[in-house]
Coordinates of C-alpha atoms in Angstrom, one line a residue:
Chain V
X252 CA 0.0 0.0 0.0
X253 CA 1.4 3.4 -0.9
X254 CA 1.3 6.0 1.4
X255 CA -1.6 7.6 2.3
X256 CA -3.0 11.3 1.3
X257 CA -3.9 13.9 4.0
X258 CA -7.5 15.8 4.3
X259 CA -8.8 18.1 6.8
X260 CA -12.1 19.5 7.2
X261 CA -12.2 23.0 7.5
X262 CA -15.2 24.1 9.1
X263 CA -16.5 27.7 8.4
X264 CA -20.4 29.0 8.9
X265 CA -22.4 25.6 8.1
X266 CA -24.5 23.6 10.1
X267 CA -21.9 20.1 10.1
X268 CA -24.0 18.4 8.0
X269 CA -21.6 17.8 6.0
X270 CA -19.2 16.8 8.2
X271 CA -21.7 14.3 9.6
X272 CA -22.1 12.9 6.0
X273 CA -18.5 12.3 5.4
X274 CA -18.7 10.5 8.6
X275 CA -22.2 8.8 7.5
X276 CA -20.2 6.3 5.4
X277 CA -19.9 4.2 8.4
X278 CA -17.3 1.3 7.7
X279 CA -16.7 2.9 4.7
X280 CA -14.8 5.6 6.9
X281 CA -12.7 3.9 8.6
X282 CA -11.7 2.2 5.3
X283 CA -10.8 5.4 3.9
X284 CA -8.8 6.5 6.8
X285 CA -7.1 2.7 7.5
X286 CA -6.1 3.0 4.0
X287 CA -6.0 6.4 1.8
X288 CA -6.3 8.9 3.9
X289 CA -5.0 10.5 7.2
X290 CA -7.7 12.5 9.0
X291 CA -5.2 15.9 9.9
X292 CA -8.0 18.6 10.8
X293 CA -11.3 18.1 11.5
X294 CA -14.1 19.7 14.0
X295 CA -14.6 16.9 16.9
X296 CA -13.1 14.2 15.0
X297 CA -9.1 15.3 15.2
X298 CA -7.9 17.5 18.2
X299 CA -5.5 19.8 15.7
X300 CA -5.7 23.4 16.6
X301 CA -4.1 24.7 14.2
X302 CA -4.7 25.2 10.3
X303 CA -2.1 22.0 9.0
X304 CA -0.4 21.4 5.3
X305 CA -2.7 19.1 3.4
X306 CA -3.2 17.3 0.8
X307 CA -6.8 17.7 0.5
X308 CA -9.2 20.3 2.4
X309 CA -12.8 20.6 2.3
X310 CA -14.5 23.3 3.6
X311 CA -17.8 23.5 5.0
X312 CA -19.8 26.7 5.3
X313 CA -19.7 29.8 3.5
X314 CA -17.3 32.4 4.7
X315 CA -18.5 35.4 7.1
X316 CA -16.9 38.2 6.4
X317 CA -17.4 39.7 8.9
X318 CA -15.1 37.0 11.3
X319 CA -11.8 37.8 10.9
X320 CA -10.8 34.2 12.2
X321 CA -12.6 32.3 9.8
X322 CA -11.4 34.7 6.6
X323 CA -8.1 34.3 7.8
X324 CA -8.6 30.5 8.2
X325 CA -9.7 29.9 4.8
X326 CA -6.6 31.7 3.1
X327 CA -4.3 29.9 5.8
X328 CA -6.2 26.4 4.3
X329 CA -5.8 27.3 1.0
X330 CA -2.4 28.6 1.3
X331 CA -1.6 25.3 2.4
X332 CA -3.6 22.5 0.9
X333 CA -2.7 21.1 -2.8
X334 CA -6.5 20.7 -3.8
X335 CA -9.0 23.1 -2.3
X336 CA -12.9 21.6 -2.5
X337 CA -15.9 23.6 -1.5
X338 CA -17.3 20.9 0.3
X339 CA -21.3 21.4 0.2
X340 CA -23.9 23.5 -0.7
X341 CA -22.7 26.8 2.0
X342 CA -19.1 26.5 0.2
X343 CA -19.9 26.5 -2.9
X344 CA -23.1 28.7 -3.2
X345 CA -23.7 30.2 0.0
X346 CA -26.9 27.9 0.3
X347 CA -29.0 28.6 3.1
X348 CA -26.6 31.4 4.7
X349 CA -27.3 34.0 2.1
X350 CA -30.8 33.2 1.3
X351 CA -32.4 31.2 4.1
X352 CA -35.4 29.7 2.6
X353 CA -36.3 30.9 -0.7
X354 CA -38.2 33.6 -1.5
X355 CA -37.3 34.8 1.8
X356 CA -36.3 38.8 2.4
X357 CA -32.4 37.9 3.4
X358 CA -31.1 39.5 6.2
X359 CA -28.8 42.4 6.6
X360 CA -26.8 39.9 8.3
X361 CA -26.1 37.6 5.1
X362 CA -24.3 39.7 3.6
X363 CA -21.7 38.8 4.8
X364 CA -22.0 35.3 4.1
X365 CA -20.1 34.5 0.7
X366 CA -19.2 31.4 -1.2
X367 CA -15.9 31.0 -0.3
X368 CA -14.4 31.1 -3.7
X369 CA -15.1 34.8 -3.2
X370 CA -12.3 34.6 -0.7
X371 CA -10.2 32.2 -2.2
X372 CA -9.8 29.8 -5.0
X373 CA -11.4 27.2 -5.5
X374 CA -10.3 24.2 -7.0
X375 CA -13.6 21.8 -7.2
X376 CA -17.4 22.1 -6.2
X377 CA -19.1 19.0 -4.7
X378 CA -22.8 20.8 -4.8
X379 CA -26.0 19.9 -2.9
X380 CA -27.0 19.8 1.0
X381 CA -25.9 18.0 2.5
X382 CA -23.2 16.3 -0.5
X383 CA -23.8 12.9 -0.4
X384 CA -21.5 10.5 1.5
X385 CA -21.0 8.4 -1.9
X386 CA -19.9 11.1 -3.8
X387 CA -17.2 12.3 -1.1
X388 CA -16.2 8.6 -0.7
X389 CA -15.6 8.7 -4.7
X390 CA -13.7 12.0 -4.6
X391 CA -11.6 11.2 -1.8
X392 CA -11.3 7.4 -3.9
X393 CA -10.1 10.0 -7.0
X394 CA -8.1 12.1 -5.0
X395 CA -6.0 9.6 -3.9
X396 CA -5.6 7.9 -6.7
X397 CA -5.0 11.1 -8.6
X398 CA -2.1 12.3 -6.2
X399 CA -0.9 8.3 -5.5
X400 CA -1.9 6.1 -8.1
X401 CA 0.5 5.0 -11.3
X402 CA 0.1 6.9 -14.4
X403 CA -3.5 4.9 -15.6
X404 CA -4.8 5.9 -12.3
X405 CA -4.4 9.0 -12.5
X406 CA -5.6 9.1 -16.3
X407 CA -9.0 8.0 -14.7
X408 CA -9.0 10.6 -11.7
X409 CA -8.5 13.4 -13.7
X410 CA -11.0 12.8 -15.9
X411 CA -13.5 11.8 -13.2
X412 CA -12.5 15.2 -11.4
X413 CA -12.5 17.2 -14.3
X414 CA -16.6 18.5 -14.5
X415 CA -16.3 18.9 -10.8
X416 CA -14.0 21.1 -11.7
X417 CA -15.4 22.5 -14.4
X418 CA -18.2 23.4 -11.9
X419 CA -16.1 25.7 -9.6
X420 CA -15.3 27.7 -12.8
X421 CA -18.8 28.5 -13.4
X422 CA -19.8 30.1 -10.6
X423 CA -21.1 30.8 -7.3
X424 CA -24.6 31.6 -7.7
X425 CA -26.8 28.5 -7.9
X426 CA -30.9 27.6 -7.9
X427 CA -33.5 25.6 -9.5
X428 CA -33.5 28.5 -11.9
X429 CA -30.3 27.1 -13.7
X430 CA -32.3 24.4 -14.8
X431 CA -34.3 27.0 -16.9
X432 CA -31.3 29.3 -18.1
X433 CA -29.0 26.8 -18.7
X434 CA -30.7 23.4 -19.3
X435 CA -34.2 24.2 -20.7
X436 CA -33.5 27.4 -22.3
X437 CA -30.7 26.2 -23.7
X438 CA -32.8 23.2 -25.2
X439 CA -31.1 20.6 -23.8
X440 CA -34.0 19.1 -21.0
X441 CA -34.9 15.8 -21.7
X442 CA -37.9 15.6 -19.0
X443 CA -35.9 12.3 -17.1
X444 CA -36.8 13.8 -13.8
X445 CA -33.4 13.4 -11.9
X446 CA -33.6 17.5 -10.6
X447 CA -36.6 16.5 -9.1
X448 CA -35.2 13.0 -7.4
X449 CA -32.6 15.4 -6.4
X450 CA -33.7 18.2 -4.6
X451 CA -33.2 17.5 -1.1
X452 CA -36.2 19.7 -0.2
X453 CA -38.4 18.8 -2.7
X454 CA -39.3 22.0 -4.6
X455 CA -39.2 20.3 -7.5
X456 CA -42.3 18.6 -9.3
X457 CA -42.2 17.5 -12.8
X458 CA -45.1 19.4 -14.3
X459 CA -45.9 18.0 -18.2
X460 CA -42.1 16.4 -18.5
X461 CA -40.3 19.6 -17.4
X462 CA -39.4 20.6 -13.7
X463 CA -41.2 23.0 -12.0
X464 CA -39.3 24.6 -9.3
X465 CA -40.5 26.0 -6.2
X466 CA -38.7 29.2 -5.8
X467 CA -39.8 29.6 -1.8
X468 CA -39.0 25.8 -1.3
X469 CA -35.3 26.3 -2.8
X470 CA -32.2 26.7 -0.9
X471 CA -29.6 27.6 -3.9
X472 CA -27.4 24.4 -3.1
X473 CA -26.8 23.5 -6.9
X474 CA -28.1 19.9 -6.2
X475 CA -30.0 19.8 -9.5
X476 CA -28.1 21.3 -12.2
X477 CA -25.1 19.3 -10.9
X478 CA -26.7 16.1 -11.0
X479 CA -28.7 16.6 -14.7
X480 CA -27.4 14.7 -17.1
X481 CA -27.9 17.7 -19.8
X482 CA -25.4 20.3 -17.5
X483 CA -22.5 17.9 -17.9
X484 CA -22.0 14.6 -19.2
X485 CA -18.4 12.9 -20.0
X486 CA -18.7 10.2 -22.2
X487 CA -15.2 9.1 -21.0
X488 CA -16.1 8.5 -17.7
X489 CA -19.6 7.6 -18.3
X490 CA -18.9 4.7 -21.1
X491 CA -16.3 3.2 -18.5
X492 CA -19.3 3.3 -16.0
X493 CA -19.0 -0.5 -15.3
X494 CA -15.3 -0.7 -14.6
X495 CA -15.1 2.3 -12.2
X496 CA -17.8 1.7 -10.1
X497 CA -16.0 -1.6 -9.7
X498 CA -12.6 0.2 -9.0
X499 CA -14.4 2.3 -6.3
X500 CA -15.8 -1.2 -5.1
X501 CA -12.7 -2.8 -5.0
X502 CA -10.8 -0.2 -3.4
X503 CA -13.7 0.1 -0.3
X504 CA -13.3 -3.7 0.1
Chain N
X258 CA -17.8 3.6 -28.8
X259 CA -19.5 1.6 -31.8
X260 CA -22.9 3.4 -32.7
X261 CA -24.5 0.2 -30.8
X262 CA -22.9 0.4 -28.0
X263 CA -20.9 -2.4 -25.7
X264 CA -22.7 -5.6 -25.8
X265 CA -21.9 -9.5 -24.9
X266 CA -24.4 -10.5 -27.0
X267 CA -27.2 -9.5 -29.0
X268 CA -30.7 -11.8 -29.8
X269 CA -34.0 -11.5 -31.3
X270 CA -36.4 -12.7 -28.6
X271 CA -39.8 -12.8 -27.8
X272 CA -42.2 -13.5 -24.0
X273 CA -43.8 -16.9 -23.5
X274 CA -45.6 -15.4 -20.8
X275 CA -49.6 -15.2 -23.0
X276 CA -51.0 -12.4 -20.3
X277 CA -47.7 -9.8 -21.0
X278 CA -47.4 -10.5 -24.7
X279 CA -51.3 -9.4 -24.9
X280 CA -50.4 -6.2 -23.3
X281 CA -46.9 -5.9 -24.5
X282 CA -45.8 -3.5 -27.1
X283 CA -43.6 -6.0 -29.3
X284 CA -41.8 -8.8 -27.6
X285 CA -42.6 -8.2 -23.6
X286 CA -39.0 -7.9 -22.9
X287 CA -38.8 -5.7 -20.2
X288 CA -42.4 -6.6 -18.1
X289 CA -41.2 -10.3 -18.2
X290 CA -37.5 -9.4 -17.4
X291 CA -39.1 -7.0 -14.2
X292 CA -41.7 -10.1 -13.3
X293 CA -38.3 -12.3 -13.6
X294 CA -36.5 -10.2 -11.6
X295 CA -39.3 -9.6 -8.5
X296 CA -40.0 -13.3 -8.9
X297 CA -36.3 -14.4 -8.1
X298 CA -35.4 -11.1 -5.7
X299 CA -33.2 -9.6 -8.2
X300 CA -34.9 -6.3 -7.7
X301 CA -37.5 -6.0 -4.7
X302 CA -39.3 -3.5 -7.1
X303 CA -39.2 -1.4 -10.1
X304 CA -39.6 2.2 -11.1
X305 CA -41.6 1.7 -14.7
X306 CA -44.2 4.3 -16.3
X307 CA -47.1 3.3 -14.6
X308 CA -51.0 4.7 -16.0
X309 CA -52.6 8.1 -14.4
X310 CA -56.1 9.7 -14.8
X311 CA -55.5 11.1 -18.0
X312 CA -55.2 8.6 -21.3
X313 CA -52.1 7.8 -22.4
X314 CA -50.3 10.0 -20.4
X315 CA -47.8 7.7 -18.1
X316 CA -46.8 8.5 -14.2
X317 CA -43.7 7.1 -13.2
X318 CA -44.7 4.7 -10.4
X319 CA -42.7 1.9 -7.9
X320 CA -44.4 -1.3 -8.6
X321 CA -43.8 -4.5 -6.8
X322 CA -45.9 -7.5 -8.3
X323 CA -46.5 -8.6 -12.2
X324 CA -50.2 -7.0 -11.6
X325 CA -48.7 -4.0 -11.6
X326 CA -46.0 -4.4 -14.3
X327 CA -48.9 -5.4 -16.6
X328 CA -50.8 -3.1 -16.2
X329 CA -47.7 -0.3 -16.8
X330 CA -46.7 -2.5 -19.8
X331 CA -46.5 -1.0 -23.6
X332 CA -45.1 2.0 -24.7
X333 CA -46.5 5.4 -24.3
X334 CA -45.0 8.1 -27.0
X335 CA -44.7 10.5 -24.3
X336 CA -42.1 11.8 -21.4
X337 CA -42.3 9.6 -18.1
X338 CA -39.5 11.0 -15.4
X339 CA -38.8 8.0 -14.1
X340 CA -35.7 9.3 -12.3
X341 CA -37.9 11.5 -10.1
X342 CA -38.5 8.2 -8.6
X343 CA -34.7 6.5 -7.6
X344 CA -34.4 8.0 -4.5
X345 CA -37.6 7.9 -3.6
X346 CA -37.6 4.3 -4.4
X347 CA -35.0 3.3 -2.1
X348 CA -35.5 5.8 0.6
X349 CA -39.2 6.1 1.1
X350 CA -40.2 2.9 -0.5
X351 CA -37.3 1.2 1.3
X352 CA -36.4 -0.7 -1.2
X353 CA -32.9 -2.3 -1.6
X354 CA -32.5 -3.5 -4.7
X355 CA -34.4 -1.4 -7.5
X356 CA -35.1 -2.4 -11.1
X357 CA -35.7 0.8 -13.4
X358 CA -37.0 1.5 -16.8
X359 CA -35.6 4.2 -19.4
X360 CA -34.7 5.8 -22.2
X361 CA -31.2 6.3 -23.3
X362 CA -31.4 9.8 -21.5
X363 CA -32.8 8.1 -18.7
X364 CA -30.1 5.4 -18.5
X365 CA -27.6 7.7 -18.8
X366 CA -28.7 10.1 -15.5
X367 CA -29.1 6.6 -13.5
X368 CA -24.9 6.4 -14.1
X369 CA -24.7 9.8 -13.4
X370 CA -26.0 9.6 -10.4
X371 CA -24.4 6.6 -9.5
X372 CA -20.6 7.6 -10.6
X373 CA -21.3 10.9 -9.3
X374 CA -23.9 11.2 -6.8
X375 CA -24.3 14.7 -5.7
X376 CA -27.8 14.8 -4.1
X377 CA -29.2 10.8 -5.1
X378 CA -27.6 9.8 -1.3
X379 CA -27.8 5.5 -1.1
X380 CA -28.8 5.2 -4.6
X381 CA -25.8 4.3 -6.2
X382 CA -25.2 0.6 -5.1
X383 CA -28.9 0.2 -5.0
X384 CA -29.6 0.2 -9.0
X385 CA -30.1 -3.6 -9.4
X386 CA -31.5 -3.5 -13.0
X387 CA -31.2 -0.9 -15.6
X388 CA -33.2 -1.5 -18.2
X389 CA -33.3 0.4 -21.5
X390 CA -35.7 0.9 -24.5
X391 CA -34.8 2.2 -28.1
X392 CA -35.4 5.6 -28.3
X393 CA -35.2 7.8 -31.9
X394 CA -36.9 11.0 -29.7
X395 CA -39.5 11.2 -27.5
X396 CA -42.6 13.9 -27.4
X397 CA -44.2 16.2 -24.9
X398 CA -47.6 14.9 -23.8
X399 CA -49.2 18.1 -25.5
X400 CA -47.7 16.8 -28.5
X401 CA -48.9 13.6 -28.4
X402 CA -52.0 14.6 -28.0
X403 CA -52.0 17.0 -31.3
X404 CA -50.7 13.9 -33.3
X405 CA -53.5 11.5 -32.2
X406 CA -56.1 13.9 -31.9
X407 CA -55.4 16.5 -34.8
X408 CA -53.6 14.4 -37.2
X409 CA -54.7 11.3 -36.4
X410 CA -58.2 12.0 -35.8
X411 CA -58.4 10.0 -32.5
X412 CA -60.1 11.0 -29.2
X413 CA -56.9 9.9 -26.5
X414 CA -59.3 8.0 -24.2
X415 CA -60.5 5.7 -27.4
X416 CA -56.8 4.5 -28.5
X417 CA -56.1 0.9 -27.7
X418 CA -52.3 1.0 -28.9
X419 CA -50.0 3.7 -30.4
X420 CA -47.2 1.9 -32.3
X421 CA -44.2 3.6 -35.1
X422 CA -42.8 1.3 -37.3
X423 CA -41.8 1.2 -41.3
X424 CA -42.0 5.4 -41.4
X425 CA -45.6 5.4 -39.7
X426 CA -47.2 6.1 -36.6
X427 CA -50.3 4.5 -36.3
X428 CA -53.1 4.6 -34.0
X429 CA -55.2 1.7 -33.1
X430 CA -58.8 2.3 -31.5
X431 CA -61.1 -0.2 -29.2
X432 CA -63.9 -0.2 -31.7
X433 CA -60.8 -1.2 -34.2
X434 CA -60.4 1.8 -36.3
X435 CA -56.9 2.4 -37.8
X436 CA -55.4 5.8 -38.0
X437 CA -51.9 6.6 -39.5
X438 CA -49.6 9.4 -40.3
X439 CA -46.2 9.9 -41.8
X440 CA -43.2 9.7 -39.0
X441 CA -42.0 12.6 -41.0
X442 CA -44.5 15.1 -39.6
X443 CA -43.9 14.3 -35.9
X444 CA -40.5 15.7 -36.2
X445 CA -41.7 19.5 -35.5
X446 CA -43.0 18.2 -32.3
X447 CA -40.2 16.6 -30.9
X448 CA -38.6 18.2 -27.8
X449 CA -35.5 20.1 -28.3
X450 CA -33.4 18.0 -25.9
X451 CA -33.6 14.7 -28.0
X452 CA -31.7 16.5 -30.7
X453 CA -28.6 16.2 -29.0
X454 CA -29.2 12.9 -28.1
X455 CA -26.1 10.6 -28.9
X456 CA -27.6 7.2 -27.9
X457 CA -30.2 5.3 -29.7
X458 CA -30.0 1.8 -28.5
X459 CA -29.5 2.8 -24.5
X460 CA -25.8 2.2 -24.4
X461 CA -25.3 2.3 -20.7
X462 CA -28.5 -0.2 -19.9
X463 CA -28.1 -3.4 -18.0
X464 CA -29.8 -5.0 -20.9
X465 CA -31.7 -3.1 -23.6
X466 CA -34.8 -3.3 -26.2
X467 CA -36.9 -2.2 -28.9
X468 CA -38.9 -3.8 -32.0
X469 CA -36.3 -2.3 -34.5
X470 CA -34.2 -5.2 -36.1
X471 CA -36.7 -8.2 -35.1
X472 CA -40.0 -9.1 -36.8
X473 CA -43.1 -8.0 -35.9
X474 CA -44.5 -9.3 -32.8
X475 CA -40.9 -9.7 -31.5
X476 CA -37.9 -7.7 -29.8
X477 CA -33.7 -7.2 -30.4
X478 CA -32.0 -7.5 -27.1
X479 CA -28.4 -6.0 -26.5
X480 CA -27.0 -7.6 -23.1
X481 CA -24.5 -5.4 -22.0
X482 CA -23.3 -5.4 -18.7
X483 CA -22.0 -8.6 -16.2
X484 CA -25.3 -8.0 -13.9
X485 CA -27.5 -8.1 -17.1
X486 CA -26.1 -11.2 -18.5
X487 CA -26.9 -12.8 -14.9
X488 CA -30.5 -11.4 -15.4
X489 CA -30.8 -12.4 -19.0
X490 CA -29.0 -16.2 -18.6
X491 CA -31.0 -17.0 -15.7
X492 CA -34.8 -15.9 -17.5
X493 CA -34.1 -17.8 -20.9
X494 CA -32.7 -20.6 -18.2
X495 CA -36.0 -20.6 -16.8
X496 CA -37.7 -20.7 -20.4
X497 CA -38.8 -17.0 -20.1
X498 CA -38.1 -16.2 -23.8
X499 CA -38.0 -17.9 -27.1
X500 CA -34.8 -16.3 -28.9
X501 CA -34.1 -16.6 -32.7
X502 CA -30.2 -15.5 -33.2
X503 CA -29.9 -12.1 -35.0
X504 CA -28.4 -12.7 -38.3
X505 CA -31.8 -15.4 -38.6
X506 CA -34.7 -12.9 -38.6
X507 CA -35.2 -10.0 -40.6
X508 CA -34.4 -7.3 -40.7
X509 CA -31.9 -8.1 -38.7
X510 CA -28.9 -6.2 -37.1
X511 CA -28.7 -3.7 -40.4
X512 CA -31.6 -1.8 -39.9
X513 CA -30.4 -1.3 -35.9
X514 CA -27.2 0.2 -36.6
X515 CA -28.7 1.9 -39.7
X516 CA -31.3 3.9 -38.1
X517 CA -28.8 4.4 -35.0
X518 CA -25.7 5.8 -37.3
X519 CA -28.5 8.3 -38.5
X520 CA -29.7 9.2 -35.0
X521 CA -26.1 10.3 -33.8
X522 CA -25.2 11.5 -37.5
X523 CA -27.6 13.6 -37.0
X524 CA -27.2 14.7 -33.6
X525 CA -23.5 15.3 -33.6
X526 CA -24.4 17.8 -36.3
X527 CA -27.1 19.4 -34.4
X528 CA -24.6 18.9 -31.1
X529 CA -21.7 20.8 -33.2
X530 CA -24.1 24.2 -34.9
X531 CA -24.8 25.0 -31.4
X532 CA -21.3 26.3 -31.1
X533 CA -22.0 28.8 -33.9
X534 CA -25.5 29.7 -32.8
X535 CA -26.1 33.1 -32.7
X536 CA -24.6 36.6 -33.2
X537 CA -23.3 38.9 -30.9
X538 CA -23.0 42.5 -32.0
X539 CA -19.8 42.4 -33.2
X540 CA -20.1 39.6 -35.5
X541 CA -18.9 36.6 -33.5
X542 CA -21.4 33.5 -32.7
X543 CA -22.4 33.3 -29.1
X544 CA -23.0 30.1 -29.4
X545 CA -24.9 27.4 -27.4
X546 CA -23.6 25.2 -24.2
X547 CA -22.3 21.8 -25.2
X548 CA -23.4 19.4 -22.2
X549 CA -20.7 17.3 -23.3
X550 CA -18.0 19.4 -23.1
X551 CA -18.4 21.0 -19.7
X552 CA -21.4 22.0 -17.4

């Protein structure tokens, strides 16, 4: 077994879902941390004071400007972590600390709540709220791979990584609305319904085989665009569908 | 990838199952692979496009017996989000193992979501049985209803069967009337997102179907994946299917890869004008996103 890649979990203004998520792959935690990954920062889970090098750091929450600690945290983190992810809906999009519900009048107060690739860069979005624990099991899979693996593992990780990185460049703003600007005005919708299995807050109906969003139910955590097939779709990855999900198998075994 | 996909193996089959074939749009491939599947506890149930109050417009639905499946069996010409249902299936239905139902579109989300599952949590090692149907372009229910009712002449609730085949769709009524019109002039109605399509015969499927290729009355079947050539071994083990090998019936293989090299012809065409779509004022394109590029 090679050596193992470091992560740390920075934790900013979010609620820890996510951090319980990462944790909610049971076993498959431990597996992760026997084998690929060492644990170096982490609310609760790692008693590290200080911002560490690492290889990997997700961060949770959106940023609040208005904290000096955690502004200064989150350039320390980046400053000294290889790959940065915005790890969650807050992150990424700001999700519920800008907007609250939907629809809602935001407070003064969120503001100051930004994405956090308003503060620094960001190297790759993992959308939605929480993210699920499979998909951060199959980045952390990637990411080790990509910074461990011989030259055909990395090959794979890069092009698995690549959309989610492709995503960070997009932007910070997300909602339900991005499924009419960028999927059904850009006539790509195909009416599968997957934005509606999505949405972990159900404001999404299929209405005649197109999604109707419920602006007041949505919390701008870029679950659905991320997850239709018609925002992204890489044939390279996809057509090999069989033989990755069997090299993330075989590597949680 | 070949225009037809990856397959282990490729067959012209047909149900010996008398109650699905009745209801079953050519060969009852998928309603006898589903009852196969529930009988042995392959799949504990199935997400399929199940009936709703109004005609011939399908609901996506978990089903767990053949009662069920039959009565969700043939195809309807219209758009049934099926995937609305995965995580619903396996967290509020509890289910374990789920069989699902799709399009090529369809299939192709179910990977998505289970290679990268942003917001479908528990799904991904859940999918027990993707199956996937032909698909040249599918219509909005609206549309349908123009065809069958403006072109055709048909009142919805009095069709018995809808069914396109040799350039024609036709419309068959209880009282046995016989409607048809030219494929041709459905084309205005199809929805946008199917011309971009890349996949005709459901690449990414367990195991997938569709009467092109196979006489009438009977169904090609492309095997693909290991779990699907469990699924597909163990029903013609159990006599489920009579099978006729491909380069035996007529039309045979051709006509599949034919009308499937003229679907992504097409579509890589339509796929690479978007780029120049458009003007801006100063005389370049602005073009149209390419969801196969980046999101």
């Amino acid at each position: 077994m090679a050596e193992k890649i470091t992560i740390g979990e920075l934790h900013l203004s979010g609620c820890t879902g996510c951090l319980v998520t990462l944790a909610d792959n049971y076993e498959g935690l431990f597996k992760l941390l026997d084998d690929y990954a060492d644990l170096v920062y982490a609310l609760t889970l790692v008693d590290v004071r200080h911002v560490p090098e690492m290889d990997v750091c997700l961060v949770e929450g959106s940023c609040c400007l208005d904290d000096k600690l955690s502004v200064e945290e989150l350039k320390e983190a980046r400053a000294k972590s290889k790959v940065l992810v915005a790890y969650g809906g807050c992150a990424a999009y700001g999700n519920i600390t800008r907007f609250c519900r939907g629809g809602q009048w935001n407070q003064p107060g969120h503001a100051s709540y930004v994405p956090i690739s308003e503060v620094v860069d960001v190297d790759l979005f993992l959308p939605s709220c929480p993210p699920c624990p499979q998909a951060i099991r199959n980045v952390a899979v990637m990411a080790y791979l990509l910074l461990k693996g011989d030259d055909e593992q990395k090959k794979l990780a890069t092009a698995y990584l690549t959309p989610l990185m492709q995503l960070a460049q997009r932007g910070n703003e997300a909602c339900g609305c991005d499924l009419m600007y960028d999927v059904i005005n850009q006539g790509l919708c195909i009416g599968c319904g997957t934005c509606a299995g999505t949405c972990p807050v159900r404001a999404i109906t299929m209405e005649y085989g197109r999604p109707n969003i419920n602006r007041d139910l949505c919390i701008k955590c870029g679950a659905c665009y991320a997850q239709c097939p018609r925002s992204w779709f890489n044939f390279d990855v996809m057509n090999n569908y069989e033989s990755i999900m069997n090299v993330i198998k075989g590597a949680m075994e | 990838m070949d225009v037809l996909g990856n397959y282990k193996s490729v067959i012209s089959a047909r149900s010996t199952d008398r109650d699905i074939l009745k209801k079953a749009q050519d060969g009852g491939i998928i309603t006898t692979l589903f009852a196969y599947a529930l009988e042995e506890g392959i799949i504990d149930g199935a997400v399929v496009a199940g009936p709703s109050d109004e005609p011939w417009r399908p609901k996506p639905m978990v089903v767990s017996t053949k009662a069920e499946l039959l009565a969700a069996a043939g195809t309807r010409y219209t758009i049934s989000p099926n995937i609305s249902l995965i995580k619903e299936a396996t967290r509020s239905y509890g289910l374990d193992r789920v069989g699902i139902v799709g399009t090529p579109c369809q299939i192709q989300a179910i990977r998505k979501a289970q290679l990268y599952p942003i917001g479908m949590r528990d799904v991904d090692d859940k999918i027990a049985l993707a199956l996937g149907i032909f698909c040249m372009e599918n219509l909005s229910y609206q549309a349908l209803e123009a065809i069958v009712e403006d072109h055709c002449n048909q009142k919805m609730e009095s069709v018995k069967k809808m069914d396109i085949g040799k350039g024609k769709f036709t419309v068959y009524t209880e009282r046995g009337a016989v409607s048809q019109m030219p494929l041709k002039l459905i084309h205005k109605y199809v929805q946008p997102g199917c011309n971009v399509c890349l996949d005709y015969v459901a690449n990414l499927a367990d195991i997938s179907s569709g009467s092109v290729g196979s006489p009438d009355g009977w169904s090609t079947v492309f095997v693909r994946s290991m779990k699907g050539n469990a699924v597909w071994d163990g029903a013609i083990e159990a006599g489920l299917f009579e099978t006729k090998p491909m380069d035996q019936v007529k039309p045979g293989l051709d006509m599949v890869k034919k009308l499937s090299t003229d679907k992504i012809t097409k579509n890589q065409k339509n796929v690479d004008a978007r780029k120049t779509a458009g003007l801006r004022a100063d005389g370049t394109p602005k073009g149209l996103r390419n969801p196969y590029e980046s999101p």
